[in-house]
Amino acid sequence: MRPSAVAVALLSASRGCSAIALRGRPNTLLNTGTTPRSLLQNVVTWDEHSLFINGERLMIFSGEFHPFRLPVPSLWTDVLEKVKALGLNAVSIYIDWALLEGKPGEFRAEGVFDYDAFLSAAKQVGLYVITRPGPYINAEASGGGFPGWLQRVKGHLRTSDSDYLAATDNYASNIGKIIAKHQITNGGPVILYQPENEYSGAVGVTFPNADYMQYVEDQARKAGIVVPFVSNDASPGGHNAPGTGKGAVDIYGHDGYPLGFDCANPNTWPAGALPTNWHVTHESQSPSTPYTIPEFQGGSFDPWGGWGFDQCYELINHEQERVFYKNNYAAGVTILSLYMIFGGTNWGNLGHPGGYTSYDYAAPIKEDRTLTREKYSELKLEAQFLKVSPGYLTATPGNSSVTGVYSPSTSVSITPLIGTNGSFFVVRHTDYQSTESTSYTLNLPTSAGNIAIPQLRGSLTLGRRDSKIHVTDYPLGDYSLLYSTAEIFTWKKFEDRTVLIVYGGPSEQHELAVKSSAKRWKADSGLTVAAKNGSIVVNWQTTTERRIFQVDDLQVYIVDRNSAYNYWVPDISASSSVIVNGGYLIRSASVSKATLSLRGDFNGTSTIELIGVPKGVSSLTLNGAVLPHVKNAQGNWESTVRYAKPALPIPELAKLDWKYVDSLPEIKAGYDDSRWVTADHKTSNNTVQPLRTPTSLFASDYGFHTGALLYRGHFTASGSEKSLYISTQGGSAFGSSVWLNDTFLGSWTGTDASSAHNATYTLPNLAAGKPYVLTVLIDNMGLDENWVVGPDEMKHPRGILDYELTGSSDSAITWKITGNLGGEDYADKTRGPLNEGGLFVERQGYHLPDPPLRDFAPSGGPTSGLDKPGVAFYAAQLDLALPSETWDIPLSFVFENNTAKAGGAYRAWLYVNGFQFGRYVSNVGPQTVFPVPEGILNYKGSNWIGLAVWALESGGARVPGFTLQAANPVITGRDKVQVVDAPRWQVRRGAY
Ligand SMILES: *[C@@H]1O[C@H](CO)[C@@H](O)[C@H](O)[C@H]1NC(C)=O
Ligand SMILES: *[C@@H]1O[C@H](CO)[C@@H](O)[C@H](O)[C@H]1NC(C)=O
């Protein structure tokens, strides 16, 4: 999501409205029992606390992942396994209509767009899926997921206007059938379905429009969707909550991005941003459904001219997870999805103009799929805890702003969740922005009465921007904790013992009490232990050394938080797991006969310790190879995984055999545009932009919705023309250049703030009676989203909005237009409708592998550059021989950011084996590093890379430096990556 300023204002207004609506709601809703309204199936059910799947109550802890932002199907499993290893049990996916129905009536979901394959992969990995196919998705996608041809629909988008509804039918029915097939009722992973997306605010049209929501829901039901409908109101507005009548969903949910998106100030947590009323609001809006947050801030987007995702990560980091996620648990959330868990890439022009190629999103899993962010590890601690704490699901959240009850200190606020199967006390700084360390003590109600904690010595501390969950009467199989101030990572009841792992921050004092009347126990040094009132109290100061406390067959492993990050809990079966201490990633564990098989990744030489190896197992394999082990003093297995960095022969791009072709032949004398589309529509269906030219020059009126646009304007001079006024629009950071014949008139080089630009260019003297041609090149940065219903912002046209040739009439110019070859009859069905734009080389397919080198000239490559404005295309074969069977090697193409060396503003499009994997804008930024996944690149063979370079200024431009760089290689247990099968160049009949 990405609320604009307008949208935010609107949301506040709509919040006001729904509060009024709520007061008028019938009472019956406020105390509904636990029986949901009639269901179409009995596998996924719910009550006011949580979902049940096949009768089992569980938390749905999910992360958002867009398969369309990782166009390598064989890598989907890699990401899914990284999600599962966190302890999450679901992924939530958007589906981008614009990529599946580029031409009205022709739905295609194959190859890199194969949702059938994606859903099968999720099932195989063992994750549930929440599907969100729109039709509107927002998602920082071009048009918010709407195909460009919706610009020609007169009706309001996202309303019950009949032409809009009719336009959605084909997509809804086709994608609905694919999802329906993979529902849990058919043995698949799909448990929930979200119709529409953030349907939360409108201007100038009926809202909420119950007929519209009902239509979208009916489309899904008609396609066979039987799982419950969930909503994602943009904020807690109560829209379409159960009981609101027509269009209501089964389970109400709202989104939340409380820290905002101000990556410019990554250390500033804005005041008043921590939501403390969400539980109360939920009780008033949807008391009979589980508290659901279908999108919670897992990172941040970043626009053109932004600060880069590393800086966004400083804002939305592990501390944000601690304070804000735990605040959600304090509100009793039991269906939660983080947006994003893995962001991916806006390859092939799929993004909206408010973002650049990277969609890393500062998510827990980086765009290059590495796991080096601390937030990945912090999330694992939280998710694994919730996974073993079923008592949380039925505990009742209390007031979240109370101080002085559970602690005498008013510097901390503690939200209680009181349950019958453990109670939970979520502590945060009263001033949640605090970067101070606060000392506090607790006064907690337990089955042994109110206890002042710590009992033995010291006090507790809450570090900067931290939050903790303390538990009382917490069950551990046959045991029970009276309380623990240290946080729980996991616990497991193994055949011979129960193991509990607790952690604390650096040097923190902690205390836990095990209910037991035992007189003997074992405690490592550094632990102070005393029996008190039927329990054994253990108190310690956290160090980096692991200490073990044992009573009967309960072993408590006491670690510091950074050490806890090293633990993994892969499931062996539905009812058994093994705990693995060590490794960069443990993907899975399985047992066959006497062998325990682990699959995992290692970024350095590592020891791994296995806790809870099942009885009868005697040998270990890692990624299919036998790994010797020894038993340590605790009876755990220990092994060493050796890491010897392989040789990585990364070719120097400057030394490749570069070829060159001019990609702006249009400005040459005699260029033949007879096969271009004539822009002759005298009217336009576009409802947001009045026509100011004799014929429409809106690209989408002619089927061109993506990438570069070219116009050719023919006229016969009167001789008195002095200047050309031209208004162009391409979206944030777009650029445009104009030529008269082969004379450069000027460019707009672009800024992030400008979606459109008006320019007046002085003309040379024209000869009366002679023909001339204007050539205009415009960068379409993607279509605007349509977040607010009514203004139809998605219809903001791309192209020429207006022009005036002084000394001539507007109608003296006859215009031709082109974008991608074929427009909606796009040439490359494999890479989809948006991947190619209208550059000459794209129309010819020269960006594809094996271009016809006879049409190219030898060249020094992109660093040699252009000495005048224009578009140059450089292509080279890149051979790789990398040890990718057992190594994951992230590769990125890197542009040197050096304005002086560049000599002028330029834009570049990077093509890798025909997939557009980067748009670089030298004068706007910020992205200079463009990761390209294996599978798009063939790591064991030859590749074709291409770079189209558009120099916008009079002196031309050159790419100062262009290199291929490898990040630290990781020994990997992932499945082999299959190179994406996509067509090579062949003659394109009719291409111009
Ligand atoms: C304009 O809209 C009308 C009604 O929606 C439709 O019938 C017509 O085909 C549209 N025209 C174009 C050029 O798309
Ligand atoms: C290995 O990964 C861990 C955690 O993901 C990280 O902290 C560490 O720096 C990495 N080591 C190397 C050599 O990259």
PDB file of N, CA and C in Angstrom, residues 296 435 951:
ATOM      1  N   PHE A 296       0.673  -5.626   7.961  1.00  0.00           N
ATOM      2  CA  PHE A 296       1.307  -4.772   8.959  1.00  0.00           C
ATOM      3  C   PHE A 296       2.712  -4.450   8.470  1.00  0.00           C
ATOM      4  N   THR A 435      14.774   6.144  23.704  1.00  0.00           N
ATOM      5  CA  THR A 435      16.016   5.454  23.372  1.00  0.00           C
ATOM      6  C   THR A 435      16.823   5.215  24.645  1.00  0.00           C
ATOM      7  N   ALA A 951      20.782   9.508 -23.682  1.00  0.00           N
ATOM      8  CA  ALA A 951      21.451  10.747 -23.259  1.00  0.00           C
ATOM      9  C   ALA A 951      20.499  11.896 -23.526  1.00  0.00           C
TER      10      ALA A 951
END
